[in-house]
mmCIF file of C-alpha atoms in Angstrom:
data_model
loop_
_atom_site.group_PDB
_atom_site.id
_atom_site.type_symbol
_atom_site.label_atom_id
_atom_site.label_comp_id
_atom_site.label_asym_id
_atom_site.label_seq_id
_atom_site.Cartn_x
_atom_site.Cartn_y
_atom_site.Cartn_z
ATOM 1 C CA UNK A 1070 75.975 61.778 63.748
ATOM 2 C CA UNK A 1071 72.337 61.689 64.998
ATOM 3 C CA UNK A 1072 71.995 57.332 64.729
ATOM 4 C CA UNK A 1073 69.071 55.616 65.327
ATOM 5 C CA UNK A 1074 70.118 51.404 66.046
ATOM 6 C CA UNK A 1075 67.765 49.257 64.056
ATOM 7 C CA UNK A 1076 66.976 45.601 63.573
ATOM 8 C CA UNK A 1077 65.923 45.018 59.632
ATOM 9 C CA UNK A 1078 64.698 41.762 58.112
ATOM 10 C CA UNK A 1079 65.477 39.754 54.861
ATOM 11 C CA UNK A 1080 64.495 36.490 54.222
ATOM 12 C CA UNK A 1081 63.758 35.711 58.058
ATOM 13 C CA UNK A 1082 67.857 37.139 58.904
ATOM 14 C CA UNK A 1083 67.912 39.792 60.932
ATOM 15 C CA UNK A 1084 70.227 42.818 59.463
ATOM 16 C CA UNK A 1085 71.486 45.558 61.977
ATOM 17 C CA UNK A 1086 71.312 48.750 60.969
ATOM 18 C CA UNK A 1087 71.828 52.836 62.030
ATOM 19 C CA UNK A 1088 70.195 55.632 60.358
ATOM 20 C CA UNK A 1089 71.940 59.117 60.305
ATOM 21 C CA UNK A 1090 69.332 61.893 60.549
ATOM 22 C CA UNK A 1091 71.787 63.885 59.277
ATOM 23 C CA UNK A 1092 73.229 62.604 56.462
ATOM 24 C CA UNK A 1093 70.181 60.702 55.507
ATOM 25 C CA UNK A 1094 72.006 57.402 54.938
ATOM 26 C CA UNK A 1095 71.425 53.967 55.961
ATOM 27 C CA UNK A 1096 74.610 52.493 57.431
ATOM 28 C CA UNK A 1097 74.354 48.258 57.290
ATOM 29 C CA UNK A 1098 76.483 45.733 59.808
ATOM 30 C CA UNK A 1099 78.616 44.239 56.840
ATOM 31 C CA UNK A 1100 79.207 40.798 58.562
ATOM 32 C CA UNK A 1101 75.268 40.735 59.148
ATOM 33 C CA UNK A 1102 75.098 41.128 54.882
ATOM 34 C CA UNK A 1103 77.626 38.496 54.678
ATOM 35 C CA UNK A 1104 75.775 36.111 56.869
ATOM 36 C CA UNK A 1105 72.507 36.911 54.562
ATOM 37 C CA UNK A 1106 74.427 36.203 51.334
ATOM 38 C CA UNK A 1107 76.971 33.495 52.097
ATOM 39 C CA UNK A 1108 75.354 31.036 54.887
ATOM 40 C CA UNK A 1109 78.597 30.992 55.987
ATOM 41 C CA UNK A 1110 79.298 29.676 59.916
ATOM 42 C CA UNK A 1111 81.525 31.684 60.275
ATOM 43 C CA UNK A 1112 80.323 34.890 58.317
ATOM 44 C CA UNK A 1113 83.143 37.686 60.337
ATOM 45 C CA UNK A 1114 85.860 34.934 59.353
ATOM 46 C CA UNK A 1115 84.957 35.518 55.701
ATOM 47 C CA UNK A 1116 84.030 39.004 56.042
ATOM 48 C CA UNK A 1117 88.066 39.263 57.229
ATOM 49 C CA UNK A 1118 89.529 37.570 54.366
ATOM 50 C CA UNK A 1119 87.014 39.170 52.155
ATOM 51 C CA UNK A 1120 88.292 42.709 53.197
ATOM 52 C CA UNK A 1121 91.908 41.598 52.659
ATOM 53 C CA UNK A 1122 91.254 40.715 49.688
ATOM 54 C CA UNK A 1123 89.503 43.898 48.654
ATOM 55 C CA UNK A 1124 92.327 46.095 50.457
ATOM 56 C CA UNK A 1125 95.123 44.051 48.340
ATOM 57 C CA UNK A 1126 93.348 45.283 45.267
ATOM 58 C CA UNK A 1127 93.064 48.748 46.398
ATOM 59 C CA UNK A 1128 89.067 48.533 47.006
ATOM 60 C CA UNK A 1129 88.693 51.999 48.039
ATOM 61 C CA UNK A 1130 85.330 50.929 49.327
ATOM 62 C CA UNK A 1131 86.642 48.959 51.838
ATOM 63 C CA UNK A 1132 89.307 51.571 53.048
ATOM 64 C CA UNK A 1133 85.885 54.367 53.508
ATOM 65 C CA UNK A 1134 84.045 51.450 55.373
ATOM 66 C CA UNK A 1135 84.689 52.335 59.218
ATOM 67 C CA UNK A 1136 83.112 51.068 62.622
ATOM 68 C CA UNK A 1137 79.668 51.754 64.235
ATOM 69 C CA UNK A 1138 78.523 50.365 67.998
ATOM 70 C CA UNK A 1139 75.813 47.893 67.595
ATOM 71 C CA UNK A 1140 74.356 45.682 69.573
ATOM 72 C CA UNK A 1141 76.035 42.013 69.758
ATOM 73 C CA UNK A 1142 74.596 38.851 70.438
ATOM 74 C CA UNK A 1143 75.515 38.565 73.711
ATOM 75 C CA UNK A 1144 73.638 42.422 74.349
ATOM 76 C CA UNK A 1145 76.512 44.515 74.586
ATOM 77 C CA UNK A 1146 77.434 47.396 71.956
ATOM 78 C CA UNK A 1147 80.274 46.089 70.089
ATOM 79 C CA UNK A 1148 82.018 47.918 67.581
ATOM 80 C CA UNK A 1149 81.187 46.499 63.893
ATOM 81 C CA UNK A 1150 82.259 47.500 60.266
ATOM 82 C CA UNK A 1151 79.215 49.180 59.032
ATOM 83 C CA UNK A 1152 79.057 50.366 55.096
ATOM 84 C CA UNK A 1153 76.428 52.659 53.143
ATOM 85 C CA UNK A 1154 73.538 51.638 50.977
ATOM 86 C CA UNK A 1155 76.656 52.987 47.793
ATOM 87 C CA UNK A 1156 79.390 51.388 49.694
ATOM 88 C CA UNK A 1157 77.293 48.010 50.455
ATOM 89 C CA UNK A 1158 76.161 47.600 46.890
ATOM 90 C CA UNK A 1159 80.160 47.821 45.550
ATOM 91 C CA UNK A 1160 80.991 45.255 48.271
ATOM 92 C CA UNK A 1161 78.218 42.713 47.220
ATOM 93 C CA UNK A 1162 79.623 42.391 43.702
ATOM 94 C CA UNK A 1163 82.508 40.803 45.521
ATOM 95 C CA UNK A 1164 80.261 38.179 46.845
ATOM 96 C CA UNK A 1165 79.032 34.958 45.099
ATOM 97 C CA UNK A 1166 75.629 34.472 45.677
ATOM 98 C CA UNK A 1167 72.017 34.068 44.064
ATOM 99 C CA UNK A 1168 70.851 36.171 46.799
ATOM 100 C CA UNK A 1169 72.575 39.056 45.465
ATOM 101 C CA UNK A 1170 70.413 40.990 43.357
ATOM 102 C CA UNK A 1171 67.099 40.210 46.154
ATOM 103 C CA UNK A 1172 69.340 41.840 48.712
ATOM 104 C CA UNK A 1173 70.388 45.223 46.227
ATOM 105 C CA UNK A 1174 67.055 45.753 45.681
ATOM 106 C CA UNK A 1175 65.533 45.266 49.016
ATOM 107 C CA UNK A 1176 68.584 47.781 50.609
ATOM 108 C CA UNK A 1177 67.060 50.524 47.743
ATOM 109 C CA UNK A 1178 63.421 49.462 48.614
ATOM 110 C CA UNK A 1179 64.734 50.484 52.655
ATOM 111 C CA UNK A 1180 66.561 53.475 51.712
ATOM 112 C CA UNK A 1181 63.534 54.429 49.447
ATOM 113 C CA UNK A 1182 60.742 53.772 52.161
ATOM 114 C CA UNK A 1183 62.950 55.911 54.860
ATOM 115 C CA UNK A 1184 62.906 58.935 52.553
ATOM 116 C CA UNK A 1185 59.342 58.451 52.001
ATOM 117 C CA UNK A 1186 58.726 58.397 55.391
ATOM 118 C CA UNK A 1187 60.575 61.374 56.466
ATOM 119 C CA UNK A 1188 58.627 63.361 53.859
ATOM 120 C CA UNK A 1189 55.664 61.897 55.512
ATOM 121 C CA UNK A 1190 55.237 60.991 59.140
ATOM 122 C CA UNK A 1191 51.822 58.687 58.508
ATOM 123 C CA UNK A 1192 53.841 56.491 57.045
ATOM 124 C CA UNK A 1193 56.753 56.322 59.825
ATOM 125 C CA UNK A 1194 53.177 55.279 62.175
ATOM 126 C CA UNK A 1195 52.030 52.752 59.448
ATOM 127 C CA UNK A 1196 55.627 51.096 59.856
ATOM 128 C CA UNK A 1197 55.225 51.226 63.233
ATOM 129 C CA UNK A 1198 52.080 49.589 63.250
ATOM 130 C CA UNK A 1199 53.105 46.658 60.977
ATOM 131 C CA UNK A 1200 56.588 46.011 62.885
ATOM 132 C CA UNK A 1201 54.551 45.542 66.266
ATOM 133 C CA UNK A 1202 51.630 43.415 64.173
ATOM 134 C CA UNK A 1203 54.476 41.068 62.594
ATOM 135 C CA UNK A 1204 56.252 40.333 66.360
ATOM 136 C CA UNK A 1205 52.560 39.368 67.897
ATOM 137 C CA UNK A 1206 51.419 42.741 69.319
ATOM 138 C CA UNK A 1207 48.008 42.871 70.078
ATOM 139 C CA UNK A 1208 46.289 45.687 68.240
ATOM 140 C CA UNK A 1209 45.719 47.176 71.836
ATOM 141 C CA UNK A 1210 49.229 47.142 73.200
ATOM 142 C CA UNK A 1211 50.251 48.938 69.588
ATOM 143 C CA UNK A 1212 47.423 51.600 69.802
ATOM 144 C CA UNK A 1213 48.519 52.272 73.611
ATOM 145 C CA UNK A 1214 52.339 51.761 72.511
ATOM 146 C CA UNK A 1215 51.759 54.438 69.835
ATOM 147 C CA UNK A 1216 49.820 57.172 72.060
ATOM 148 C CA UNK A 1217 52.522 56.497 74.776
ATOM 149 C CA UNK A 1218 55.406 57.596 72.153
ATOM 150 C CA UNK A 1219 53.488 60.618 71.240
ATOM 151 C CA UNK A 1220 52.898 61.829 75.341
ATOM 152 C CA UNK A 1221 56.665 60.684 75.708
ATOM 153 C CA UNK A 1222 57.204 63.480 72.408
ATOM 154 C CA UNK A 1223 55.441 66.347 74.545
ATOM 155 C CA UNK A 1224 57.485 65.802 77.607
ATOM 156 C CA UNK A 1225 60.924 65.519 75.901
ATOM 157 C CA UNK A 1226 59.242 68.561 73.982
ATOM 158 C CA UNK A 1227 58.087 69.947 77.411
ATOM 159 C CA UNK A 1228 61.599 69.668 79.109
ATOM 160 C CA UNK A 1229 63.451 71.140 76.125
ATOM 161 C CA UNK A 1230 61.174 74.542 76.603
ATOM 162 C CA UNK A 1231 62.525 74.187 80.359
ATOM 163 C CA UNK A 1232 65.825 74.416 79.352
ATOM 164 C CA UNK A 1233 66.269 70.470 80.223
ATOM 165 C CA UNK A 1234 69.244 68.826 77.766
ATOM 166 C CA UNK A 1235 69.153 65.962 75.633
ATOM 167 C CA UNK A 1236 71.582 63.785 78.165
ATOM 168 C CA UNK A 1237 69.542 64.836 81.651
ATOM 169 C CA UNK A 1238 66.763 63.311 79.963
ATOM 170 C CA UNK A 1239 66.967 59.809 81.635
ATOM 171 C CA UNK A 1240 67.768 61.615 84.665
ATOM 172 C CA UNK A 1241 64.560 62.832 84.726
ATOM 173 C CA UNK A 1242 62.691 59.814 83.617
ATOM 174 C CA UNK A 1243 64.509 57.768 86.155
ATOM 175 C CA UNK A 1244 63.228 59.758 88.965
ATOM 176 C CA UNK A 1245 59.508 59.505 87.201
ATOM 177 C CA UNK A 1246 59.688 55.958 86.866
ATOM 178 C CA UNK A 1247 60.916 55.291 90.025
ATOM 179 C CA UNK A 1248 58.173 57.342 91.417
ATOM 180 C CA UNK A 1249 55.433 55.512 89.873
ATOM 181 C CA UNK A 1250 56.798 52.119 89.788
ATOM 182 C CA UNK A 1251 59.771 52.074 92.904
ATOM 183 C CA UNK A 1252 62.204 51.143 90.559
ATOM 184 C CA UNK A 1253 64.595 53.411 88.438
ATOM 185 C CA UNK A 1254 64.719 52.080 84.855
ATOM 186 C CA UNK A 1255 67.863 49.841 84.471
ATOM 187 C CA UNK A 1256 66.521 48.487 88.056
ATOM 188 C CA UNK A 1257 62.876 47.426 85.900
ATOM 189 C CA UNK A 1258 64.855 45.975 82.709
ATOM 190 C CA UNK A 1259 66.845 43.944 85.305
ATOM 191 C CA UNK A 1260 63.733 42.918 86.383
ATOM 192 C CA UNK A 1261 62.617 41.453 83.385
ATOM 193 C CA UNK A 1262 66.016 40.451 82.098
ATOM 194 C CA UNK A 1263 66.490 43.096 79.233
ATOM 195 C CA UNK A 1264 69.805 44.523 78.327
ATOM 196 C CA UNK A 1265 69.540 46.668 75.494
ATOM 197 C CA UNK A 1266 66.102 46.270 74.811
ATOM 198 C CA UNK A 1267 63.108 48.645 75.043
ATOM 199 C CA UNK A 1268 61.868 49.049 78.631
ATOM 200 C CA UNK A 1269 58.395 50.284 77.081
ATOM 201 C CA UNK A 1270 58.358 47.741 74.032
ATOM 202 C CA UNK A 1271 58.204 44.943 77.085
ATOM 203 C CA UNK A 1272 55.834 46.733 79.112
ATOM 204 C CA UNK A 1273 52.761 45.025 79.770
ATOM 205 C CA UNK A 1274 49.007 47.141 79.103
ATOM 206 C CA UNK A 1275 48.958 48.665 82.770
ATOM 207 C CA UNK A 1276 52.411 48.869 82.909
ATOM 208 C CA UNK A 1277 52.541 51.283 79.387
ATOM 209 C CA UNK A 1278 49.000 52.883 80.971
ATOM 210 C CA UNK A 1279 50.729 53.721 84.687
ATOM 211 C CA UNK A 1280 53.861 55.071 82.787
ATOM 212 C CA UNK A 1281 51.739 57.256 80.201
ATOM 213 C CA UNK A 1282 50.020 58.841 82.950
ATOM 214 C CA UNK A 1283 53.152 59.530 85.342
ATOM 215 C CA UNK A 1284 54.748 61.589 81.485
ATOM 216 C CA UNK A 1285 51.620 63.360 80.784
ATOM 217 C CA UNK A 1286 50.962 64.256 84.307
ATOM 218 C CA UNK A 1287 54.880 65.862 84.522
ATOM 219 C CA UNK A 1288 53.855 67.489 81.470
ATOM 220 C CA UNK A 1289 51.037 68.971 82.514
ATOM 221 C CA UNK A 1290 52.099 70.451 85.687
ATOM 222 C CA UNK A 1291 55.756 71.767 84.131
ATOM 223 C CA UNK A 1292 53.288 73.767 81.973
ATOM 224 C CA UNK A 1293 51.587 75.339 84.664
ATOM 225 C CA UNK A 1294 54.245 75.863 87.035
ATOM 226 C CA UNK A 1295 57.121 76.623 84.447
ATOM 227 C CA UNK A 1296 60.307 75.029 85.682
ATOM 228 C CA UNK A 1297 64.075 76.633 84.525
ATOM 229 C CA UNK A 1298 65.828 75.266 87.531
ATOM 230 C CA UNK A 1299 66.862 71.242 87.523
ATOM 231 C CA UNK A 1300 65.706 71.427 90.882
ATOM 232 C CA UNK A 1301 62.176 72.479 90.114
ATOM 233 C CA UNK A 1302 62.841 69.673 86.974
ATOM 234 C CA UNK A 1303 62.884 67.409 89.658
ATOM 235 C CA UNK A 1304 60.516 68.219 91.680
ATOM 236 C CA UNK A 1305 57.883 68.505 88.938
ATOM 237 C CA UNK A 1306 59.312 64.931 88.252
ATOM 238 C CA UNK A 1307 58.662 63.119 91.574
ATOM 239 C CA UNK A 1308 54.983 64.922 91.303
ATOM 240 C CA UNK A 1309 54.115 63.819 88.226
ATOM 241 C CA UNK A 1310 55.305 60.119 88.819
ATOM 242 C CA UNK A 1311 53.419 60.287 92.437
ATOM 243 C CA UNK A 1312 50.186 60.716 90.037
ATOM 244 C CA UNK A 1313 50.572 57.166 88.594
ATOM 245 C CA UNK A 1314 51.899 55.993 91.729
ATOM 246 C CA UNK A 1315 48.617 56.723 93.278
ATOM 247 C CA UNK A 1316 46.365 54.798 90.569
ATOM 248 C CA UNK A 1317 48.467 52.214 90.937
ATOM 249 C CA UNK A 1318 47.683 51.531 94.548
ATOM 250 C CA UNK A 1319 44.855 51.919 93.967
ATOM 251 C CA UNK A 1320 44.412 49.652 91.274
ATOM 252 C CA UNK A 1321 46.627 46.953 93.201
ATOM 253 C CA UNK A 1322 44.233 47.119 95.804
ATOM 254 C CA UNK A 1323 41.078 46.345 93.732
ATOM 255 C CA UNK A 1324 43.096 43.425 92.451
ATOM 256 C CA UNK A 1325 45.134 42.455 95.672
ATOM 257 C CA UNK A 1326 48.421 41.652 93.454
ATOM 258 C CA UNK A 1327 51.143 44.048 92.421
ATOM 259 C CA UNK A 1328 50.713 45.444 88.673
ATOM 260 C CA UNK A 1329 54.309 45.325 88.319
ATOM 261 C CA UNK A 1330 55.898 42.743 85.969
ATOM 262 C CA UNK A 1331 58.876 40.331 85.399
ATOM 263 C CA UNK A 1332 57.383 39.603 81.954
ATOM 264 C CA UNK A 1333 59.161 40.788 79.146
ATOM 265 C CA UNK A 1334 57.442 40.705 75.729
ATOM 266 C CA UNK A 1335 59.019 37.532 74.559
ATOM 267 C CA UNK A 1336 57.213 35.744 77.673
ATOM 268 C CA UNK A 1337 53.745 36.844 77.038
ATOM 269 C CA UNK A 1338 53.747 36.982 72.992
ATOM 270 C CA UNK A 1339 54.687 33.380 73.214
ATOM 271 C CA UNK A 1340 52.185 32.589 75.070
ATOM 272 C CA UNK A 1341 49.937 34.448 73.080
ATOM 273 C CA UNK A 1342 50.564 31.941 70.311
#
């Protein structure tokens, strides 16, 4: 399965979600739905006895349901019963609640909007656009945000021509980013006190602009020199992260303070407000 993790939002309660490229199919944290629906306190102690329930009567929905990683409250990737927009929609009819019917039609509104999307990538950007506006964004940061996952596209696209896999890809963009910045990425989300979270979603403006150049000046160079070898991988790497390194000194020295941040996008959208 090629999943993509998602946070969704009804009625102000965050859903969790994964999208299979594959299979096309929204899969939905079922004790996130239950939560939605029930206002329970306890909404995995009623998803339990729900599912016992269902299993005593030979639900066969509940016996197809199965587990998906997904980010927990406390950050970490916990495994969590996950169901399908079909498989969701059977379960709900279990569940007493005048929220029902809002929730059925907002999963088909998601599943419908996805589709849409994949038959038309504007759209995918107009999402994008909207997400970062409703968190606090400035329309700056999103336009920069947006650019910067386009030149991230043409490396990953870049590297793949190079023979580069899918898992030595954060190989290679630790050794950029610690090039540019002098920290290797879990090292930078430590610094600002992610876990799972986005390094480049808590990026400030300089931050996103130092990284954008270090990818699109590895880019450039691995198409005029032509890597195949990891070694030459890396070395184009460490070249292309030197780039930004430079305009960041340089930068630091016009201003006399580091560029670097401990602010993570929480801090400074807050303060926005």
């Amino acid at each position: 399965m090629t999943k993509k993790n998602q946070i969704q939002v009804f009625d102000d309660r965050k859903v969790r979600t994964v999208w299979d490229s594959e299979t096309e199919e929204w899969y939905f944290s079922v004790v996130d739905v239950v939560g939605v629906l029930t206002d329970s306190v306890d909404p995995n102690a009623y998803w339990r006895k729900l599912k016992q329930r269902l299993k005593t009567e030979g639900n066969e929905t509940v016996t197809n349901c199965h587990g998906l990683k997904m980010q927990a409250a406390d950050g970490k990737m916990r495994l969590t019963d996950v169901a399908t927009t079909e498989q969701m929609f059977r379960i709900i009819q279990s569940i007493p609640s005048p929220k029902a019917e809002p929730f059925k039609q907002w999963m088909a509104q998601l599943a419908s909007t996805r589709l849409d999307q994949m038959q038309d990538p504007e759209l995918s950007i107009e999402q994008a656009v909207a997400d970062y506006q409703r968190l606090g964004y400035s329309e700056q940061w999103i336009n920069q945000r947006l650019r910067g996952i386009e030149i991230r596209k043409m490396l990953t696209d870049e590297w793949k021509r190079g023979g580069v896999k899918d898992q030595q890809y954060a190989f290679l963009t630790d050794i950029i980013t610690k090039q540019w910045s002098g920290m290797k990425t879990r090292e930078y989300k430590d610094l600002k006190g992610l876990h799972k979270e986005s390094l480049r979603d808590n990026m400030t403006n300089v931050e996103l602009a130092l990284n954008m150049l270090a990818e699109a000046s590895t880019t450039e160079i691995s198409k005029q020199e032509n890597p195949n070898r990891m070694s030459e991988h890396v070395d184009v790497a460490m070249r292309g992260g030197n780039v930004a390194k430079a305009a960041r000194t340089e930068l630091e020295q016009n201003l006399g303070r580091s560029v670097i941040s401990s602010a993570k996008a929480s801090d400074y959208l807050e303060k926005k407000d």
